[in-house]
Coordinates of C-alpha atoms and ligand atoms in Angstrom, one line a residue:
X276 CA -17.5 -1.4 -31.6
X277 CA -19.1 -3.5 -34.4
X278 CA -17.1 -1.4 -36.8
X279 CA -13.8 -2.2 -34.9
X280 CA -14.5 -5.9 -35.2
X281 CA -15.0 -5.7 -38.9
X282 CA -11.8 -3.7 -39.5
X283 CA -9.5 -6.2 -37.9
X284 CA -5.9 -6.2 -38.7
X285 CA -4.9 -9.0 -41.1
X286 CA -2.9 -10.4 -38.2
X287 CA -6.2 -11.3 -36.5
X288 CA -7.4 -13.8 -39.1
X289 CA -6.7 -16.9 -37.1
X290 CA -7.5 -15.5 -33.7
X291 CA -10.9 -15.6 -32.0
X292 CA -12.0 -12.0 -31.2
X293 CA -11.3 -11.6 -27.5
X294 CA -11.3 -8.5 -25.3
X295 CA -8.8 -8.0 -22.4
X296 CA -8.4 -5.0 -20.2
X297 CA -7.2 -4.1 -16.8
X298 CA -7.3 -1.4 -14.1
X299 CA -4.8 -0.9 -11.3
X300 CA -6.3 -1.3 -7.8
X301 CA -3.8 1.4 -6.6
X302 CA -6.6 3.7 -5.3
X303 CA -10.3 4.2 -5.6
X304 CA -12.0 4.2 -9.0
X305 CA -12.7 7.6 -10.6
X306 CA -15.1 9.0 -13.1
X307 CA -12.2 8.8 -15.6
X308 CA -11.9 5.1 -15.0
X309 CA -15.7 4.7 -15.4
X310 CA -16.1 6.7 -18.6
X311 CA -12.8 5.8 -20.2
X312 CA -12.9 2.1 -19.2
X313 CA -15.6 0.5 -17.1
X314 CA -18.6 1.8 -19.0
X315 CA -17.1 0.6 -22.2
X316 CA -16.0 -2.8 -20.7
X317 CA -19.7 -3.4 -19.9
X318 CA -20.8 -2.4 -23.4
X319 CA -18.5 -4.9 -25.0
X320 CA -19.7 -7.7 -22.8
X321 CA -21.9 -10.2 -24.7
X322 CA -20.5 -9.1 -28.1
X323 CA -17.2 -10.9 -27.7
X324 CA -15.5 -13.0 -25.1
X325 CA -14.4 -10.5 -22.4
X326 CA -11.7 -10.8 -19.8
X327 CA -11.3 -8.0 -17.2
X328 CA -8.5 -7.9 -14.6
X329 CA -7.5 -6.0 -11.5
X330 CA -3.8 -5.7 -12.1
X331 CA -2.5 -5.9 -8.6
X332 CA 1.1 -6.7 -9.7
X333 CA 1.1 -3.4 -11.6
X334 CA -0.2 -1.6 -8.5
X335 CA 3.0 -2.0 -6.6
X336 CA 5.3 -0.7 -9.4
X337 CA 4.9 3.0 -8.6
X338 CA 5.2 3.1 -4.8
X339 CA 4.9 1.0 -1.7
X340 CA 1.3 0.0 -1.0
X341 CA 0.0 -1.0 2.4
X342 CA -0.7 -4.7 2.0
X343 CA -4.1 -4.8 3.7
X344 CA -5.2 -1.7 1.9
X345 CA -4.1 -3.1 -1.4
X346 CA -6.2 -6.2 -0.8
X347 CA -9.1 -4.0 0.2
X348 CA -8.8 -1.8 -2.8
X349 CA -8.7 -4.9 -5.1
X350 CA -12.0 -6.0 -3.6
X351 CA -13.4 -2.5 -3.9
X352 CA -12.4 -2.3 -7.6
X353 CA -14.0 -5.7 -8.2
X354 CA -17.2 -4.3 -6.6
X355 CA -16.9 -1.3 -8.9
X356 CA -16.6 -3.4 -12.0
X357 CA -19.7 -5.4 -11.1
X358 CA -21.6 -2.3 -10.1
X359 CA -20.8 -0.8 -13.5
X360 CA -22.4 -3.8 -15.2
X361 CA -19.6 -6.4 -15.5
X362 CA -21.3 -9.7 -14.8
X363 CA -19.0 -12.4 -13.7
X364 CA -21.2 -14.9 -15.4
X365 CA -20.6 -13.4 -18.8
X366 CA -17.1 -11.9 -18.4
X367 CA -14.1 -13.4 -16.7
X368 CA -13.3 -11.1 -13.7
X369 CA -10.2 -11.8 -11.6
X370 CA -7.1 -10.3 -10.1
X371 CA -3.8 -10.6 -11.9
X372 CA -1.6 -12.1 -9.2
X373 CA -3.9 -15.2 -8.9
X374 CA -2.9 -16.3 -12.5
X375 CA 0.9 -16.9 -12.4
X376 CA 1.0 -17.1 -16.2
X377 CA 1.0 -13.3 -16.4
X378 CA 4.3 -12.9 -14.5
X379 CA 5.9 -15.9 -16.3
X380 CA 5.1 -14.6 -19.8
X381 CA 6.3 -11.2 -18.7
X382 CA 9.7 -12.7 -18.0
X383 CA 9.9 -13.9 -21.6
X384 CA 8.8 -10.4 -22.8
X385 CA 11.5 -8.8 -20.6
X386 CA 13.9 -10.6 -22.8
X387 CA 12.2 -9.7 -26.1
X388 CA 11.5 -6.0 -25.4
X389 CA 14.5 -3.5 -25.7
X390 CA 15.6 -1.0 -23.1
X391 CA 15.2 1.7 -25.8
X392 CA 11.5 0.9 -26.3
X393 CA 10.8 1.2 -22.5
X394 CA 12.8 4.4 -22.3
X395 CA 10.5 6.0 -24.9
X396 CA 7.3 5.3 -23.0
X397 CA 5.7 8.7 -22.1
X398 CA 4.2 7.3 -18.9
X399 CA 7.7 6.2 -17.7
X400 CA 9.0 9.6 -18.6
X401 CA 6.2 11.5 -16.9
X402 CA 6.4 9.3 -13.7
X403 CA 10.2 9.9 -13.4
X404 CA 10.2 13.5 -14.7
X405 CA 12.1 15.8 -12.2
X406 CA 12.7 12.8 -10.0
X407 CA 15.6 10.5 -9.7
X408 CA 14.9 7.7 -12.2
X409 CA 17.7 5.7 -10.6
X410 CA 15.4 5.4 -7.5
X411 CA 12.4 4.1 -9.5
X412 CA 11.6 0.5 -9.2
X413 CA 12.8 -1.9 -11.9
X414 CA 9.1 -3.0 -12.1
X415 CA 8.0 0.5 -13.1
X416 CA 10.4 0.5 -16.0
X417 CA 9.4 -3.1 -17.1
X418 CA 5.7 -2.4 -16.5
X419 CA 4.7 -2.3 -20.2
X420 CA 6.2 -5.8 -20.7
X421 CA 3.9 -7.1 -18.0
X422 CA 1.0 -5.3 -19.6
X423 CA 1.9 -7.0 -22.9
X424 CA 1.9 -10.3 -21.1
X425 CA -1.5 -9.6 -19.6
X426 CA -2.9 -9.1 -23.1
X427 CA -1.0 -11.7 -25.0
X428 CA -1.3 -14.6 -22.6
X429 CA -4.9 -14.7 -23.7
X430 CA -4.2 -14.0 -27.4
X431 CA -6.5 -11.0 -26.9
X432 CA -7.3 -9.1 -30.1
X433 CA -9.0 -6.0 -28.6
X434 CA -8.0 -3.8 -25.7
X435 CA -10.4 -1.1 -24.6
X436 CA -8.5 1.7 -22.8
X437 CA -8.3 5.4 -22.3
X438 CA -6.1 7.6 -24.5
X439 CA -3.2 7.4 -22.0
X440 CA -2.7 3.7 -22.6
X441 CA -2.5 3.8 -26.4
X442 CA 1.3 3.8 -26.5
X443 CA 1.5 0.8 -24.2
X444 CA -0.9 -1.2 -26.5
X445 CA 1.2 -0.2 -29.4
X446 CA 4.3 -1.5 -27.6
X447 CA 2.4 -4.8 -27.0
X448 CA 2.1 -5.1 -30.8
X449 CA 5.9 -4.4 -31.2
X450 CA 6.6 -7.1 -28.6
X451 CA 4.3 -9.6 -30.4
X452 CA 5.8 -8.8 -33.8
X453 CA 9.4 -9.1 -32.6
X454 CA 8.6 -12.4 -30.8
X455 CA 6.9 -13.8 -34.0
X456 CA 9.8 -12.6 -36.1
X457 CA 12.6 -13.9 -33.8
X458 CA 11.0 -17.3 -33.4
X459 CA 9.7 -17.5 -37.0
X460 CA 6.1 -18.2 -35.8
X461 CA 2.8 -16.4 -36.3
X462 CA 2.0 -17.1 -32.7
X463 CA 0.9 -13.8 -31.0
X464 CA -1.9 -11.5 -32.5
X465 CA -1.2 -7.9 -33.2
X466 CA -3.7 -6.5 -30.8
X467 CA -5.8 -3.4 -31.4
X468 CA -6.3 -0.6 -28.9
X469 CA -10.0 0.3 -28.8
X470 CA -10.2 4.0 -27.9
X471 CA -13.7 5.3 -28.6
X472 CA -16.2 7.8 -27.3
X473 CA -16.2 11.4 -26.0
X474 CA -14.5 10.6 -22.7
X475 CA -11.3 8.8 -23.6
X476 CA -9.4 11.4 -21.6
X477 CA -11.3 12.9 -18.7
X478 CA -9.4 15.8 -17.2
X479 CA -8.9 17.0 -13.7
X480 CA -11.7 19.3 -12.4
X481 CA -9.0 21.6 -11.1
X482 CA -6.7 21.8 -14.1
X483 CA -7.8 21.2 -17.6
X484 CA -4.3 20.2 -18.7
X485 CA -4.0 17.2 -16.4
X486 CA -5.9 13.9 -16.6
X487 CA -8.3 13.0 -13.8
X488 CA -6.4 10.5 -11.7
X489 CA -6.8 8.3 -8.6
X490 CA -3.3 9.4 -7.6
X491 CA -3.8 13.2 -7.8
X492 CA -3.1 14.6 -4.3
X493 CA -6.2 16.8 -4.5
X494 CA -9.5 14.9 -4.0
X495 CA -11.3 18.0 -5.5
X496 CA -9.7 17.2 -8.8
X497 CA -11.7 14.0 -9.3
X498 CA -15.1 12.3 -8.8
X499 CA -14.6 9.0 -7.0
X500 CA -17.2 6.3 -7.7
X501 CA -17.7 6.1 -3.9
X502 CA -18.5 9.9 -3.5
X503 CA -22.0 10.7 -2.2
X504 CA -24.5 12.9 -4.0
X505 CA -23.5 16.1 -2.0
X506 CA -19.8 15.6 -2.7
X507 CA -20.4 15.1 -6.4
X508 CA -22.5 18.2 -6.7
X509 CA -20.1 20.3 -4.7
X510 CA -17.1 19.1 -6.7
X511 CA -18.8 20.0 -10.0
X512 CA -19.9 23.4 -8.6
X513 CA -16.3 24.2 -7.6
X514 CA -14.8 22.8 -10.9
X515 CA -12.6 25.3 -12.6
X516 CA -14.1 26.9 -15.7
X517 CA -13.9 30.2 -17.7
X518 CA -16.3 33.1 -17.6
X519 CA -17.7 32.6 -21.2
X520 CA -21.0 31.2 -22.3
X521 CA -21.2 27.8 -23.9
X522 CA -20.7 27.9 -27.7
X523 CA -23.0 26.3 -30.3
X524 CA -20.3 24.1 -31.9
X525 CA -17.5 21.8 -30.6
X526 CA -14.9 24.0 -32.4
X527 CA -15.9 26.8 -30.0
X528 CA -14.5 24.7 -27.1
X529 CA -11.1 24.3 -28.8
X530 CA -9.1 26.6 -26.6
X531 CA -11.3 26.1 -23.5
X532 CA -10.0 22.9 -21.9
X533 CA -12.0 23.1 -18.7
X534 CA -15.2 23.9 -20.5
X535 CA -14.6 21.2 -23.0
X536 CA -13.9 18.6 -20.3
X537 CA -17.3 19.3 -18.6
X538 CA -19.2 19.1 -21.8
X539 CA -17.4 15.9 -22.7
X540 CA -18.3 14.4 -19.3
X541 CA -21.9 15.5 -19.8
X542 CA -22.1 13.9 -23.2
X543 CA -20.5 10.6 -22.1
X544 CA -22.8 10.3 -19.0
X545 CA -25.9 11.1 -21.1
X546 CA -24.9 8.8 -24.0
X547 CA -25.2 11.8 -26.3
X548 CA -22.9 13.6 -28.7
X549 CA -21.1 16.9 -27.8
X550 CA -23.2 18.5 -30.6
X551 CA -26.4 17.4 -29.0
X552 CA -25.4 18.7 -25.6
X553 CA -24.3 22.1 -27.1
X554 CA -27.7 22.3 -28.9
X555 CA -29.3 22.4 -25.5
X556 CA -26.8 24.6 -23.7
X557 CA -25.4 27.0 -26.3
X558 CA -25.5 30.6 -25.0
X559 CA -25.9 29.4 -21.4
X560 CA -23.4 30.0 -18.7
X561 CA -21.9 27.6 -16.1
X562 CA -24.4 28.8 -13.5
X563 CA -26.9 26.8 -15.5
X564 CA -24.7 24.0 -16.9
X565 CA -22.9 22.9 -13.7
X566 CA -26.1 22.1 -11.7
X567 CA -27.5 20.2 -14.7
X568 CA -24.2 18.2 -14.9
X569 CA -24.1 17.6 -11.2
X570 CA -27.7 16.3 -11.3
X571 CA -26.9 14.0 -14.3
X572 CA -23.8 12.7 -12.6
X573 CA -25.6 11.9 -9.4
X574 CA -28.4 10.2 -11.3
X575 CA -25.9 8.0 -13.2
X576 CA -23.4 7.4 -10.4
X577 CA -25.4 6.9 -7.2
X578 CA -26.8 3.5 -8.3
X579 CA -23.2 2.4 -8.9
X580 CA -22.0 3.6 -5.6
X581 CA -25.0 2.1 -3.8
X582 CA -24.3 -1.2 -5.5
X583 CA -20.6 -1.0 -4.6
X584 CA -21.5 -0.5 -0.9
X585 CA -23.9 -3.5 -1.1
X586 CA -21.3 -5.8 -2.7
X587 CA -18.6 -4.6 -0.2
X588 CA -20.7 -5.8 2.7
X589 CA -19.8 -9.4 1.7
X590 CA -16.1 -9.5 1.0
X591 CA -15.9 -13.3 1.1
X592 CA -18.3 -13.4 -1.9
X593 CA -16.1 -11.0 -3.8
X594 CA -13.1 -13.2 -3.0
X595 CA -15.0 -16.2 -4.2
X596 CA -15.9 -14.6 -7.5
X597 CA -12.3 -13.5 -8.1
X598 CA -11.1 -17.0 -7.3
X599 CA -13.5 -18.5 -9.8
X600 CA -12.6 -15.9 -12.4
X601 CA -8.9 -16.7 -11.9
X602 CA -9.6 -20.4 -12.5
X603 CA -11.4 -19.6 -15.8
X604 CA -8.6 -17.2 -16.8
X605 CA -5.8 -19.7 -16.0
X606 CA -7.6 -22.4 -18.2
X607 CA -7.1 -20.1 -21.2
X608 CA -3.7 -18.7 -20.3
X609 CA -1.9 -21.9 -19.3
X610 CA -1.9 -23.6 -22.8
X611 CA -0.7 -20.4 -24.4
X612 CA 2.1 -20.0 -21.9
X613 CA 3.1 -23.7 -22.3
X614 CA 3.2 -23.2 -26.1
X615 CA 5.3 -20.1 -25.6
X616 CA 7.8 -21.9 -23.4
X617 CA 8.0 -24.7 -26.0
X618 CA 8.7 -22.2 -28.8
X619 CA 11.4 -20.5 -26.8
X620 CA 13.1 -23.8 -26.0
X621 CA 12.4 -24.2 -22.3
X622 CA 12.7 -27.9 -21.3
X623 CA 9.4 -29.0 -19.8
X624 CA 9.7 -32.6 -18.7
X625 CA 6.9 -32.7 -16.1
X626 CA 4.0 -32.6 -18.6
Ligands
AMP801 P1 -5.6 3.2 -14.3 O1 -6.5 3.8 -13.3 O2 -4.4 4.0 -14.6 O3 -5.3 1.8 -14.0 O4 -6.4 3.1 -15.6 C1 -7.4 2.1 -15.9 C2 -8.1 2.4 -17.2 O5 -8.9 3.6 -17.0 C3 -7.2 2.6 -18.4 O6 -7.9 2.1 -19.6 C4 -7.1 4.1 -18.5 O7 -6.8 4.6 -19.8 C5 -8.5 4.6 -18.1 N1 -8.4 5.9 -17.5 C6 -7.8 6.3 -16.3 N2 -7.9 7.6 -16.1 C7 -8.7 8.1 -17.1 C8 -9.1 9.4 -17.5 N3 -8.9 10.4 -16.7 N4 -9.9 9.5 -18.6 C9 -10.1 8.4 -19.4 N5 -9.7 7.2 -19.1 C10 -9.0 7.0 -18.0
LIG802 N1 -1.5 0.1 -17.6 C1 -2.9 0.1 -17.5 C2 -3.3 1.5 -16.8 O1 -2.6 1.9 -15.9 C3 -3.5 -1.0 -16.7 C4 -3.2 -2.3 -17.4 C5 -2.4 -3.3 -17.0 C6 -3.9 -2.7 -18.6 N2 -2.4 -4.3 -17.9 C7 -3.3 -4.0 -18.9 C8 -4.8 -2.2 -19.4 C9 -3.7 -4.7 -20.0 C10 -5.2 -2.9 -20.6 C11 -4.6 -4.2 -20.8 O2 -4.3 2.0 -17.1

């Protein structure tokens, strides 16, 4: 991270280093969310100003969500963030819909971004592949403009995400650059995606070519942060692998996606490099490696899941924390939104 801060894009010069990232509360949190996002969110805390958001407006773009369940999942995700080490006293933690500035800035960005840019988004293409795109929500298509608003309404300079979100952060830079150019202002920063570590793309336990996802129909494909020790162990035991022994170098994992995934997960959970893990397990089979991985995962994840259960027993306290976070977030966002509206030429006579 320290390195990323020093190699700021010139566009950052006048912007305070500030981290923003979000997760959709559209289902339970997975090991992919933890390793690709949450664990890294917690590591960035204290080094820079950090703002973390449960993006509930994004959560309804893909499909209809049961309202009470969505509210519950938002609380559960907040509990997951805190259990993973995000401290609401040092980071701002809130849910997106409580800060209206996100949706307001998104409208402006809907008018800056081009249809062609949205059409090129691989997530849009994947989500509508083989289906009738005509029947997808307009919100799903415009989703990256809302994501750009999430980031830029705070003038955030750094966005830690998993590999799958890289293109959306690049689009955020395109939107910022076009806005700055169209209005002849150096107003929005050109934000950097921060994609680091061995687990920026955790794959499904059933299919090494698909990412682990909260929306995969098979629960066996993922580890949920709420899974108990037996479930975690059994899912790793049944994870798809090949029949070969583990190699002594990372190159030996090149054409072995399932094996590579399990070794990456081990390395990320243990805070070690892939080389170090292979130094211990080269020449061993999955009969040895899988139980060791299961044990490590249980050791690292059970305190998180226990803490989530404890936090979830007091939903009113979670709501209070999110409300307070929203107030702090709005205090940063509102002046930036007001300035944007001024730049664009919206008449504001009530101020
Ligand atoms: P989502 O669950 O799609 O809202 O993703 C929230 C964050 O978790 C984003 O930064 C994603 O890139 C990251 N993420 C989700 N799934 C994975 C995965 N399988 N591997 C690594 N990062 C992931
Ligand atoms: N699109 C992200 C995902 O699905 C979630 C997200 C929404 C986000 N707004 C964001 C991530 C802003 C980083 C910054 O993973």
